[in-house]
Short mmCIF file of C-alpha atoms and ligand atoms in Angstrom, two decimals:
data_model
loop_
_atom_site.label_atom_id
_atom_site.label_comp_id
_atom_site.label_asym_id
_atom_site.label_seq_id
_atom_site.Cartn_x
_atom_site.Cartn_y
_atom_site.Cartn_z
CA MET A 1 0.00 0.00 0.00
CA ILE A 2 1.03 3.55 -0.77
CA ILE A 3 0.32 6.38 1.67
CA ILE A 4 -0.40 9.86 0.35
CA LEU A 5 0.13 12.64 2.86
CA ASN A 6 -2.28 15.40 1.92
CA PHE A 7 -1.00 18.96 2.24
CA GLY A 8 -4.37 20.34 1.16
CA SER A 9 -3.97 19.73 -2.54
CA GLN A 10 -7.01 19.60 -4.78
CA PHE A 11 -5.09 16.79 -6.51
CA ALA A 12 -4.48 14.46 -3.53
CA HIS A 13 -7.46 12.33 -4.57
CA LEU A 14 -6.16 12.29 -8.12
CA ILE A 15 -2.83 10.86 -6.95
CA ALA A 16 -4.66 8.14 -5.02
CA ARG A 17 -6.80 7.41 -8.08
CA ARG A 18 -3.73 7.03 -10.28
CA VAL A 19 -2.06 4.63 -7.85
CA ARG A 20 -5.22 2.57 -7.54
CA ASP A 21 -5.74 2.52 -11.29
CA LEU A 22 -2.26 1.02 -11.51
CA GLY A 23 -3.56 -1.75 -9.24
CA VAL A 24 -2.04 -0.76 -5.89
CA LYS A 25 -3.99 0.24 -2.78
CA ALA A 26 -3.57 3.91 -1.85
CA GLU A 27 -4.71 5.66 1.29
CA ILE A 28 -4.83 9.42 1.90
CA LEU A 29 -3.82 10.64 5.36
CA PRO A 30 -3.63 14.19 6.67
CA PHE A 31 -0.15 15.72 6.26
CA ASP A 32 0.51 15.64 10.02
CA ALA A 33 -0.45 11.99 10.57
CA PRO A 34 1.84 10.77 13.36
CA ILE A 35 4.48 8.23 12.47
CA SER A 36 2.69 5.55 14.55
CA LYS A 37 -0.42 5.96 12.38
CA ILE A 38 1.59 5.76 9.15
CA LYS A 39 3.35 2.62 10.35
CA GLU A 40 0.00 0.93 11.06
CA TYR A 41 -0.61 0.85 7.32
CA ASN A 42 2.71 -0.79 6.64
CA PRO A 43 3.25 1.25 3.45
CA VAL A 44 5.87 0.42 0.83
CA GLY A 45 6.04 4.07 -0.25
CA ILE A 46 4.93 7.55 0.77
CA ILE A 47 3.87 10.34 -1.57
CA LEU A 48 3.82 13.93 -0.31
CA SER A 49 1.12 15.83 -2.22
CA GLY A 50 1.10 19.42 -3.39
CA GLY A 51 -0.72 22.08 -1.42
CA PRO A 52 -1.76 25.73 -1.45
CA ALA A 53 0.60 26.93 1.32
CA SER A 54 4.17 28.21 0.98
CA VAL A 55 6.86 26.38 2.94
CA LEU A 56 8.29 29.85 3.63
CA GLU A 57 5.24 30.85 5.67
CA LYS A 58 5.47 30.44 9.42
CA GLY A 59 3.39 27.50 10.61
CA SER A 60 2.94 26.04 7.13
CA PRO A 61 2.22 22.28 7.04
CA ARG A 62 5.02 19.79 7.76
CA PRO A 63 4.90 16.00 8.01
CA ASP A 64 6.25 14.08 10.99
CA LYS A 65 10.01 14.36 10.53
CA LYS A 66 10.41 10.68 11.35
CA ILE A 67 9.07 9.71 7.92
CA PHE A 68 12.60 10.36 6.66
CA ASP A 69 13.97 7.65 8.99
CA LEU A 70 11.49 4.91 8.01
CA ASP A 71 13.69 3.56 5.26
CA ILE A 72 10.70 3.73 2.90
CA PRO A 73 10.84 5.42 -0.54
CA ILE A 74 9.35 8.93 -0.62
CA LEU A 75 8.11 10.94 -3.59
CA GLY A 76 7.49 14.66 -3.04
CA ILE A 77 5.25 16.47 -5.52
CA CYS A 78 5.20 20.30 -5.81
CA TYR A 79 4.70 21.53 -2.19
CA GLY A 80 5.81 18.04 -1.14
CA GLN A 81 9.03 18.55 -3.08
CA GLN A 82 9.73 21.82 -1.29
CA VAL A 83 8.92 20.34 2.10
CA ILE A 84 11.61 17.70 1.56
CA ALA A 85 14.17 20.37 0.69
CA GLN A 86 13.20 22.61 3.59
CA MET A 87 13.20 19.81 6.18
CA LEU A 88 16.45 18.23 5.04
CA ASP A 89 18.48 21.47 5.15
CA GLY A 90 18.09 22.57 1.56
CA LYS A 91 16.65 26.01 0.75
CA VAL A 92 13.45 27.27 -0.82
CA ALA A 93 13.07 30.80 -2.16
CA LYS A 94 10.25 32.91 -3.52
CA GLY A 95 10.38 32.30 -7.27
CA LYS A 96 10.96 35.25 -9.62
CA HIS A 97 8.31 33.87 -11.93
CA ARG A 98 5.19 31.93 -11.15
CA GLU A 99 5.20 28.85 -13.28
CA PHE A 100 1.72 27.82 -14.26
CA GLY A 101 0.78 25.53 -17.11
CA LYS A 102 2.63 23.28 -19.50
CA GLU A 103 6.43 23.35 -19.76
CA ILE A 104 9.10 21.31 -21.45
CA LEU A 105 11.05 19.40 -18.83
CA LYS A 106 14.65 18.46 -19.57
CA ILE A 107 15.48 15.13 -17.96
CA LYS A 108 19.12 14.37 -17.20
CA LYS A 109 18.92 10.58 -17.35
CA SER A 110 16.08 8.20 -18.18
CA GLU A 111 16.36 6.25 -14.95
CA ASN A 112 14.62 5.71 -11.60
CA ILE A 113 11.34 7.65 -11.62
CA PHE A 114 12.11 8.87 -15.15
CA LYS A 115 12.80 5.36 -16.50
CA ASP A 116 11.66 4.98 -20.15
CA LEU A 117 10.94 8.71 -20.49
CA SER A 118 12.45 10.92 -23.22
CA PRO A 119 15.09 13.61 -22.58
CA GLU A 120 12.33 16.16 -23.08
CA GLU A 121 8.83 15.70 -21.67
CA ILE A 122 5.72 17.87 -21.46
CA VAL A 123 4.80 18.40 -17.83
CA TRP A 124 2.36 20.62 -15.93
CA PHE A 125 3.45 23.09 -13.25
CA SER A 126 1.62 25.25 -10.75
CA HIS A 127 3.93 26.91 -8.23
CA GLY A 128 5.40 30.20 -7.02
CA ASP A 129 8.27 29.20 -4.71
CA GLN A 130 11.14 27.00 -5.80
CA ILE A 131 14.21 25.24 -4.48
CA SER A 132 17.31 27.45 -4.37
CA LYS A 133 19.69 24.97 -2.75
CA LEU A 134 19.48 21.18 -2.70
CA PRO A 135 19.75 19.31 0.57
CA ARG A 136 23.05 17.51 1.12
CA GLY A 137 23.32 14.14 -0.67
CA PHE A 138 20.78 15.10 -3.36
CA THR A 139 21.37 15.62 -7.08
CA THR A 140 19.34 17.34 -9.79
CA THR A 141 17.46 15.04 -12.14
CA ALA A 142 15.43 17.48 -14.25
CA SER A 143 15.03 21.18 -14.98
CA THR A 144 13.21 23.77 -17.07
CA PRO A 145 14.50 27.18 -18.22
CA THR A 146 12.88 28.87 -15.18
CA CYS A 147 13.11 26.04 -12.65
CA LYS A 148 16.61 24.71 -12.09
CA TYR A 149 15.65 22.00 -9.62
CA ALA A 150 12.43 20.74 -11.23
CA GLY A 151 13.48 17.24 -10.17
CA TYR A 152 15.99 15.99 -7.62
CA GLU A 153 16.76 12.74 -5.81
CA ASN A 154 18.80 10.91 -3.25
CA LYS A 155 19.11 7.47 -4.77
CA LYS A 156 20.71 5.97 -1.69
CA LYS A 157 17.82 6.97 0.53
CA ASN A 158 15.21 6.46 -2.22
CA PHE A 159 13.88 10.01 -1.90
CA TYR A 160 12.56 11.57 -5.12
CA ALA A 161 11.10 14.99 -5.63
CA ILE A 162 9.47 16.79 -8.55
CA GLN A 163 8.15 20.31 -8.82
CA PHE A 164 5.49 19.50 -11.45
CA HIS A 165 2.33 17.40 -11.17
CA PRO A 166 2.55 13.87 -12.60
CA GLU A 167 -1.04 13.10 -11.53
CA VAL A 168 -2.75 15.51 -13.97
CA THR A 169 -3.37 14.42 -17.54
CA HIS A 170 -1.56 17.51 -18.92
CA THR A 171 1.70 15.83 -17.84
CA LYS A 172 1.90 13.52 -20.80
CA ASN A 173 3.82 10.67 -19.17
CA GLY A 174 2.81 11.42 -15.60
CA ILE A 175 1.31 7.97 -15.04
CA LYS A 176 4.59 6.42 -16.13
CA ILE A 177 6.43 8.44 -13.45
CA ILE A 178 4.00 7.30 -10.76
CA SER A 179 4.23 3.75 -12.05
CA ASN A 180 8.04 3.87 -11.93
CA PHE A 181 7.91 5.11 -8.37
CA ILE A 182 5.45 2.55 -7.05
CA PHE A 183 6.70 -0.50 -8.94
CA SER A 184 10.43 0.00 -9.69
CA ILE A 185 11.31 1.97 -6.58
CA CYS A 186 8.77 0.84 -3.96
CA GLN A 187 8.40 -2.69 -5.38
CA ALA A 188 4.66 -2.53 -4.70
CA LYS A 189 2.58 -5.60 -5.52
CA LYS A 190 -0.71 -5.33 -7.41
CA ASN A 191 -3.41 -5.79 -4.79
CA TRP A 192 -6.23 -3.50 -5.92
CA GLN A 193 -8.46 -5.15 -8.52
CA ILE A 194 -12.21 -4.73 -8.48
CA ASP A 195 -13.00 -8.47 -8.84
CA SER A 196 -10.90 -9.38 -5.86
CA ILE A 197 -12.24 -6.41 -3.86
CA ALA A 198 -15.78 -7.72 -4.45
CA LYS A 199 -14.90 -11.22 -3.29
CA LYS A 200 -12.92 -10.01 -0.30
CA THR A 201 -15.62 -7.56 0.81
CA ILE A 202 -18.37 -10.18 0.56
CA SER A 203 -16.44 -12.68 2.63
CA GLU A 204 -15.50 -10.06 5.24
CA LEU A 205 -19.13 -8.93 5.51
CA LYS A 206 -20.27 -12.52 5.89
CA GLU A 207 -17.84 -13.12 8.71
CA LYS A 208 -18.62 -9.85 10.50
CA ILE A 209 -22.41 -10.10 10.35
CA GLY A 210 -22.58 -13.82 11.11
CA LYS A 211 -26.15 -14.76 12.01
CA ASP A 212 -27.28 -11.23 12.84
CA HIS A 213 -29.62 -9.10 10.77
CA ILE A 214 -28.87 -5.82 9.01
CA ILE A 215 -30.84 -2.96 7.46
CA VAL A 216 -29.90 -0.90 4.45
CA GLY A 217 -31.65 2.24 3.24
CA ILE A 218 -32.07 2.25 -0.53
CA SER A 219 -32.19 5.70 -2.09
CA GLY A 220 -32.26 4.96 -5.81
CA GLY A 221 -28.63 6.08 -6.13
CA VAL A 222 -25.63 3.98 -7.09
CA ASP A 223 -23.94 3.83 -3.70
CA SER A 224 -26.77 2.31 -1.68
CA LEU A 225 -27.56 -0.06 -4.55
CA VAL A 226 -24.02 -1.44 -4.72
CA ALA A 227 -23.63 -1.52 -0.92
CA GLY A 228 -26.96 -3.36 -0.64
CA THR A 229 -26.03 -5.86 -3.35
CA LEU A 230 -22.72 -6.70 -1.67
CA LEU A 231 -24.54 -7.24 1.62
CA HIS A 232 -27.20 -9.35 -0.02
CA LYS A 233 -24.54 -11.55 -1.54
CA ALA A 234 -22.96 -11.86 1.89
CA VAL A 235 -25.97 -12.52 4.12
CA GLY A 236 -28.99 -13.04 1.83
CA GLU A 237 -32.27 -12.81 3.71
CA GLN A 238 -30.67 -11.47 6.87
CA LEU A 239 -30.54 -8.20 4.95
CA HIS A 240 -33.63 -5.98 5.01
CA ALA A 241 -33.77 -3.18 2.48
CA VAL A 242 -35.97 -0.16 3.12
CA PHE A 243 -36.83 2.20 0.27
CA VAL A 244 -38.84 5.25 1.31
CA ASP A 245 -40.90 6.68 -1.51
CA THR A 246 -40.96 10.36 -0.63
CA GLY A 247 -42.80 11.28 -3.81
CA MET A 248 -39.79 13.50 -4.60
CA LEU A 249 -38.02 10.85 -6.69
CA ARG A 250 -37.43 10.81 -10.42
CA LYS A 251 -39.98 9.33 -12.82
CA ASN A 252 -40.14 5.52 -12.44
CA GLU A 253 -37.24 5.55 -9.96
CA VAL A 254 -38.95 3.38 -7.34
CA GLU A 255 -40.19 0.87 -9.93
CA ASP A 256 -36.85 0.61 -11.75
CA VAL A 257 -34.83 -0.03 -8.61
CA ALA A 258 -37.46 -2.27 -7.03
CA LYS A 259 -37.54 -4.45 -10.14
CA VAL A 260 -33.82 -5.11 -9.92
CA LEU A 261 -33.86 -5.85 -6.19
CA ARG A 262 -36.93 -8.06 -6.35
CA LYS A 263 -35.40 -10.11 -9.13
CA ARG A 264 -32.47 -10.68 -6.81
CA LYS A 265 -34.84 -11.78 -4.05
CA PHE A 266 -34.12 -8.94 -1.65
CA ASP A 267 -36.34 -8.60 1.39
CA LEU A 268 -37.47 -5.21 0.11
CA HIS A 269 -39.80 -2.89 2.00
CA ILE A 270 -41.07 -0.02 -0.08
CA VAL A 271 -42.72 2.54 2.16
CA ASP A 272 -45.18 4.76 0.36
CA ALA A 273 -44.87 8.04 2.24
CA LYS A 274 -45.76 10.36 -0.62
CA GLU A 275 -48.81 11.86 1.07
CA LEU A 276 -47.04 12.38 4.37
CA PHE A 277 -44.17 14.27 2.73
CA LEU A 278 -46.43 16.36 0.52
CA GLY A 279 -48.67 17.19 3.47
CA ARG A 280 -45.76 18.38 5.57
CA LEU A 281 -44.35 20.43 2.72
CA LYS A 282 -47.65 22.14 1.96
CA GLY A 283 -47.24 25.91 1.87
CA ILE A 284 -43.48 25.71 2.58
CA THR A 285 -41.35 27.85 0.28
CA ASP A 286 -38.14 28.37 2.26
CA PRO A 287 -35.36 26.09 0.93
CA GLU A 288 -33.76 25.34 4.30
CA GLN A 289 -37.13 24.60 5.86
CA LYS A 290 -37.93 22.21 3.01
CA ARG A 291 -34.63 20.41 3.53
CA LYS A 292 -35.19 20.14 7.28
CA ILE A 293 -38.75 18.85 6.96
CA ILE A 294 -37.66 16.22 4.46
CA GLY A 295 -34.68 15.14 6.59
CA HIS A 296 -36.77 14.77 9.75
CA THR A 297 -39.71 13.10 8.04
CA PHE A 298 -37.38 10.66 6.38
CA ILE A 299 -35.83 9.55 9.66
CA GLU A 300 -39.28 9.31 11.22
CA VAL A 301 -40.61 7.06 8.44
CA PHE A 302 -37.49 4.94 8.56
CA GLU A 303 -37.67 4.53 12.35
CA ASP A 304 -41.33 3.70 12.13
CA THR A 305 -40.62 0.97 9.56
CA ILE A 306 -37.97 -0.57 11.79
CA LYS A 307 -40.23 -0.47 14.86
CA ASN A 308 -43.22 -1.95 13.09
CA LYS A 309 -42.51 -3.88 9.91
CA LEU A 310 -39.09 -5.15 10.94
CA LYS A 311 -39.57 -5.67 14.65
CA LYS A 312 -39.50 -9.46 14.39
CA TYR A 313 -35.89 -9.47 13.22
CA PRO A 314 -32.89 -9.34 15.57
CA ILE A 315 -31.29 -6.37 13.85
CA LYS A 316 -27.81 -5.49 14.96
CA TYR A 317 -26.35 -3.53 12.04
CA PHE A 318 -27.27 -0.59 9.88
CA ALA A 319 -25.54 -0.22 6.49
CA GLN A 320 -24.59 3.06 4.87
CA GLY A 321 -23.37 3.71 1.34
CA THR A 322 -20.58 6.05 2.48
CA ILE A 323 -17.79 6.21 -0.09
CA TYR A 324 -14.12 7.14 0.25
CA PRO A 325 -14.28 10.87 -0.61
CA ASP A 326 -17.22 11.34 1.84
CA ARG A 327 -15.13 9.82 4.58
CA ILE A 328 -11.95 11.74 3.84
CA GLU A 329 -13.82 15.00 3.41
CA SER A 330 -15.81 14.70 6.60
CA ALA A 331 -12.65 13.81 8.53
CA GLU A 332 -10.85 16.79 7.11
CA ALA A 333 -13.84 19.12 6.82
CA SER A 334 -12.47 22.60 6.99
CA LYS A 335 -13.60 24.42 10.06
CA HIS A 336 -13.94 27.74 8.29
CA ALA A 337 -16.25 26.48 5.53
CA SER A 338 -19.57 28.25 5.90
CA LYS A 339 -22.78 26.30 5.70
CA ILE A 340 -24.41 26.78 2.33
CA LYS A 341 -27.07 24.08 2.51
CA SER A 342 -28.11 21.45 5.05
CA HIS A 343 -27.28 18.23 3.27
CA HIS A 344 -29.58 15.38 3.80
CA ASN A 345 -28.19 11.91 4.18
CA LEU A 346 -29.63 9.09 6.19
CA THR A 347 -28.07 8.94 9.62
CA LEU A 348 -30.12 7.22 12.26
CA PRO A 349 -30.28 8.61 15.78
CA GLU A 350 -27.94 6.80 18.16
CA LYS A 351 -30.79 5.58 20.37
CA PHE A 352 -31.35 2.73 17.94
CA GLY A 353 -28.01 1.39 18.96
CA PHE A 354 -27.21 -0.21 15.62
CA GLU A 355 -23.64 -0.75 14.66
CA ILE A 356 -22.78 0.96 11.38
CA ILE A 357 -21.38 -1.02 8.47
CA GLU A 358 -20.04 0.77 5.40
CA PRO A 359 -19.30 -1.84 2.71
CA ILE A 360 -17.92 0.63 0.11
CA ARG A 361 -16.16 3.05 2.47
CA ASP A 362 -12.79 2.62 0.72
CA LEU A 363 -13.96 3.16 -2.84
CA TYR A 364 -14.20 6.08 -5.23
CA LYS A 365 -17.40 6.59 -7.21
CA ASP A 366 -16.05 5.08 -10.41
CA GLU A 367 -14.74 2.09 -8.45
CA VAL A 368 -18.24 1.68 -6.99
CA ARG A 369 -19.59 1.67 -10.55
CA LYS A 370 -17.02 -0.91 -11.66
CA LEU A 371 -17.98 -3.02 -8.67
CA GLY A 372 -21.60 -2.69 -9.75
CA VAL A 373 -20.62 -4.09 -13.14
CA VAL A 374 -18.87 -7.04 -11.46
CA LEU A 375 -22.08 -7.58 -9.45
CA ASN A 376 -24.11 -7.56 -12.69
CA LEU A 377 -26.20 -4.53 -11.85
CA PRO A 378 -27.87 -2.80 -14.81
CA LYS A 379 -25.79 -0.15 -16.54
CA GLU A 380 -28.64 2.42 -16.59
CA LEU A 381 -28.76 2.39 -12.80
CA LEU A 382 -24.97 2.41 -12.33
CA TRP A 383 -24.38 5.36 -14.61
CA ARG A 384 -27.17 7.56 -13.34
CA HIS A 385 -26.18 11.11 -12.52
CA PRO A 386 -25.98 12.02 -8.81
CA PHE A 387 -29.31 12.84 -7.19
CA PRO A 388 -29.66 14.85 -3.98
CA GLY A 389 -31.23 13.39 -0.83
CA PRO A 390 -34.15 15.88 -0.76
CA GLY A 391 -34.83 14.96 -4.39
CA LEU A 392 -37.11 17.01 -6.60
CA ALA A 393 -38.18 19.13 -3.64
CA ILE A 394 -35.13 21.35 -4.17
CA ARG A 395 -35.76 21.46 -7.91
CA ILE A 396 -39.19 23.02 -7.55
CA VAL A 397 -38.56 26.59 -6.58
CA GLY A 398 -41.18 27.70 -4.06
CA GLU A 399 -44.12 25.60 -2.97
CA ILE A 400 -44.31 21.93 -3.88
CA THR A 401 -47.65 20.72 -5.18
CA LEU A 402 -48.64 17.41 -6.71
CA GLU A 403 -49.20 19.13 -10.05
CA ARG A 404 -45.74 20.74 -10.03
CA LEU A 405 -44.09 17.48 -9.01
CA HIS A 406 -45.80 15.67 -11.83
CA ILE A 407 -44.79 18.27 -14.43
CA LEU A 408 -41.20 18.23 -13.24
CA GLN A 409 -40.93 14.43 -13.26
CA GLU A 410 -42.22 14.30 -16.81
CA ALA A 411 -40.05 17.16 -18.09
CA ASP A 412 -36.93 15.80 -16.40
CA ALA A 413 -37.54 12.37 -17.94
CA VAL A 414 -37.86 13.91 -21.44
CA PHE A 415 -34.67 15.94 -20.93
CA ILE A 416 -32.66 12.90 -19.80
CA GLU A 417 -34.10 10.72 -22.53
CA GLU A 418 -33.08 13.23 -25.21
CA LEU A 419 -29.57 13.50 -23.74
CA LYS A 420 -29.24 9.72 -23.78
CA LYS A 421 -30.51 9.44 -27.34
CA ALA A 422 -27.95 12.02 -28.48
CA LYS A 423 -25.18 10.23 -26.48
CA GLU A 424 -24.64 13.45 -24.54
CA TYR A 425 -25.72 12.04 -21.16
CA GLU A 426 -22.46 10.26 -20.38
CA LYS A 427 -20.43 13.38 -21.14
CA ILE A 428 -22.26 15.30 -18.41
CA TRP A 429 -21.62 15.10 -14.66
CA GLN A 430 -25.18 16.00 -13.68
CA ALA A 431 -28.21 17.10 -15.68
CA PHE A 432 -31.75 17.81 -14.56
CA ALA A 433 -34.79 20.01 -15.00
CA VAL A 434 -36.00 22.63 -12.53
CA LEU A 435 -39.51 24.01 -12.25
CA LEU A 436 -39.73 27.76 -11.72
CA PRO A 437 -42.91 28.92 -10.01
CA LEU A 438 -43.69 31.41 -12.74
CA LYS A 439 -46.14 31.28 -15.57
CA THR A 440 -45.74 33.10 -18.85
CA VAL A 441 -47.82 33.46 -21.99
CA GLY A 442 -47.28 31.30 -25.03
CA VAL A 443 -49.11 30.23 -28.12
CA MET A 444 -49.79 26.66 -29.16
CA GLY A 445 -51.83 25.89 -32.25
CA ASP A 446 -53.90 29.04 -32.41
CA SER A 447 -54.50 29.25 -28.70
CA ARG A 448 -53.00 31.24 -25.92
CA THR A 449 -51.25 29.27 -23.18
CA TYR A 450 -50.30 30.41 -19.69
CA GLU A 451 -47.91 27.87 -18.25
CA TYR A 452 -44.77 27.28 -16.20
CA ILE A 453 -41.16 28.09 -17.10
CA LEU A 454 -38.74 25.18 -16.93
CA ALA A 455 -35.01 25.65 -16.43
CA LEU A 456 -32.54 23.02 -17.62
CA ARG A 457 -29.27 22.53 -15.77
CA ALA A 458 -26.38 20.40 -17.06
CA VAL A 459 -22.94 20.74 -15.50
CA ASP A 460 -19.42 19.43 -15.85
CA SER A 461 -17.74 18.81 -12.53
CA VAL A 462 -15.37 16.44 -10.76
CA ASP A 463 -16.84 16.40 -7.29
CA GLY A 464 -19.72 18.85 -7.25
CA MET A 465 -17.64 21.43 -5.36
CA SER A 466 -17.26 23.59 -8.42
CA ALA A 467 -18.92 23.23 -11.79
CA ASP A 468 -19.08 24.65 -15.27
CA TRP A 469 -22.18 24.64 -17.46
CA HIS A 470 -22.06 21.90 -20.03
CA LYS A 471 -21.93 23.08 -23.63
CA ILE A 472 -24.86 21.15 -25.09
CA PRO A 473 -24.85 21.64 -28.88
CA ASN A 474 -27.40 24.25 -29.95
CA GLU A 475 -29.33 21.87 -32.21
CA LEU A 476 -29.72 19.43 -29.35
CA LEU A 477 -30.88 22.20 -27.00
CA GLU A 478 -33.50 23.17 -29.53
CA LYS A 479 -34.64 19.58 -29.89
CA ILE A 480 -34.87 19.14 -26.12
CA SER A 481 -36.85 22.36 -25.76
CA SER A 482 -39.42 21.42 -28.40
CA SER A 483 -39.64 17.90 -27.10
CA ILE A 484 -40.40 19.11 -23.56
CA VAL A 485 -42.93 21.75 -24.62
CA GLY A 486 -44.52 19.28 -27.03
CA LYS A 487 -44.79 16.37 -24.58
CA VAL A 488 -45.23 17.92 -21.16
CA ARG A 489 -48.47 19.67 -20.40
CA GLY A 490 -47.98 22.66 -18.16
CA VAL A 491 -44.70 23.97 -19.61
CA ASN A 492 -44.56 26.44 -22.47
CA ARG A 493 -41.07 27.92 -22.08
CA VAL A 494 -37.64 26.36 -21.54
CA LEU A 495 -34.49 28.16 -20.35
CA TYR A 496 -30.93 26.81 -20.27
CA ASP A 497 -28.89 27.74 -17.20
CA ILE A 498 -25.36 28.88 -18.07
CA THR A 499 -24.18 29.84 -14.57
CA GLN A 500 -21.04 28.34 -13.12
CA LYS A 501 -20.61 27.18 -9.53
CA PRO A 502 -19.54 29.41 -7.87
CA PRO A 503 -21.32 31.83 -7.90
CA ALA A 504 -24.46 29.69 -8.34
CA THR A 505 -24.86 26.27 -6.74
CA ILE A 506 -25.70 23.23 -8.84
CA GLU A 507 -29.12 22.68 -7.29
CA TYR A 508 -31.57 25.58 -7.06
CA GLU A 509 -32.28 25.38 -3.33
P1 XMP B 601 -24.93 22.18 -4.71
O1 XMP B 601 -26.37 22.49 -5.01
O2 XMP B 601 -24.58 22.35 -3.26
O3 XMP B 601 -24.76 20.63 -5.01
O4 XMP B 601 -23.98 22.89 -5.63
C1 XMP B 601 -23.54 19.97 -5.09
C2 XMP B 601 -23.81 18.50 -5.30
O5 XMP B 601 -24.41 17.95 -4.12
C3 XMP B 601 -25.68 17.40 -4.42
N1 XMP B 601 -26.56 17.70 -3.29
C4 XMP B 601 -26.90 16.81 -2.35
N2 XMP B 601 -26.59 15.51 -2.20
N3 XMP B 601 -27.88 15.42 -0.22
C5 XMP B 601 -27.09 14.81 -1.14
O6 XMP B 601 -26.84 13.61 -1.00
C6 XMP B 601 -28.23 16.73 -0.31
O7 XMP B 601 -28.95 17.26 0.55
C7 XMP B 601 -27.72 17.45 -1.43
N4 XMP B 601 -27.85 18.75 -1.84
C8 XMP B 601 -27.12 18.87 -2.99
C9 XMP B 601 -26.11 18.06 -5.71
O8 XMP B 601 -27.04 17.25 -6.43
C10 XMP B 601 -24.80 18.22 -6.43
O9 XMP B 601 -24.41 17.00 -7.04
#
């Protein structure tokens, strides 16, 4: 396993992804993880990530100094490179130029981490400071016209450092550099393949749960579906799946998911709570209030199902579809981040006393999808765009009524269908329709119409934290617009949202 010490880089996850894609387990730890913690993982190599700070600032992040005495290969990237220099008595200075973007790197010798690379390679930089004096025992391995020590190493100690980012695709042979480090230098063994992860997880779950019973909440999304399927393979009918129909789900969502689970003989409990949710949301227009009502009602319905429908089972565990980025982000959640929205995810009150099991807690989203393929789950469900916990409630601006919900479900289904037909769907991170509580005048046939405005949102993003509007071809936009207005009664005008996040958010409420 390879440990990545995260100095706050937006690319730390990308480094982990690259290592895992090469077939080796990678774990991200905070930059100041104590040496005892690092040793617990028994890593064969450590990568120090980049980060936004300057090593010249007082109090800037440093790793435990003892990592340099572990006798384990270390690769420092960008900030990580400068940290090595600074901590091992080299020198870092404010650079005269900021280097940002692609550069030609001159490599001294095609060996060690640069094995099989050419004397000149395209790499991607993003830094201000740079090394001005190498630590003792180190030699330069690569440079650019403005960065003398773009690469340096101490072969004897197996410490390697590079100022550019091998993890981004703009560095043409970046993967090769990472591969050289983990295989040639660290001698890592391939231990991260989805098939074997599936088998291993199922057998571990089987052993842990034994004869006890477990509940999983199904949301319609990929994570709970894959987590539930792994559990079902492990413990069969000791698993009880609860799917709350809030009425705020996408068109046919309950039926589509239920069909798959029933075919697999899940003990599935679909709770029809549509009226309850709609009743409680009646007259509510404030976004935060909507979110809170939905969150509370959801827990209430779930608890009620456990107390009544499932009371005959000796339930000990509760499963959650938490994935790796959720876990890392909540552990490292920045204290100064202001609350933008109350996110709704199913967490049961402690009084139930269930032990939590998270079958996919170590996986990234695309690994979860690959696992879903191994488990034979249908592609349409695995490749669905993300869907928020409060569902369509936050895509109807203002009051939610049955009529508005119905219009939105239909319009959203037409939008998605058209994107799929045009093979645009898979290029987009998230696409959906939003109902605006405004009516405008239109003309259809020879008659006047007075109907709702629908906004379409389609965004490109990596993690939902920031997003750009997706450039849907004009002809397709036109087709989608006429298809929606033609097929969905109640909408006579369609707008396409071209706002980035920030300043807008992806969802409307
Ligand atoms: P925003 O609107 O905050 O959305 O830009 C970012 C991403 O998060 C999703 N989202 C949620 N997901 N529970 C969830 O599980 C929620 O309450 C929630 N609110 C927003 C949103 O769909 C987008 O992908």
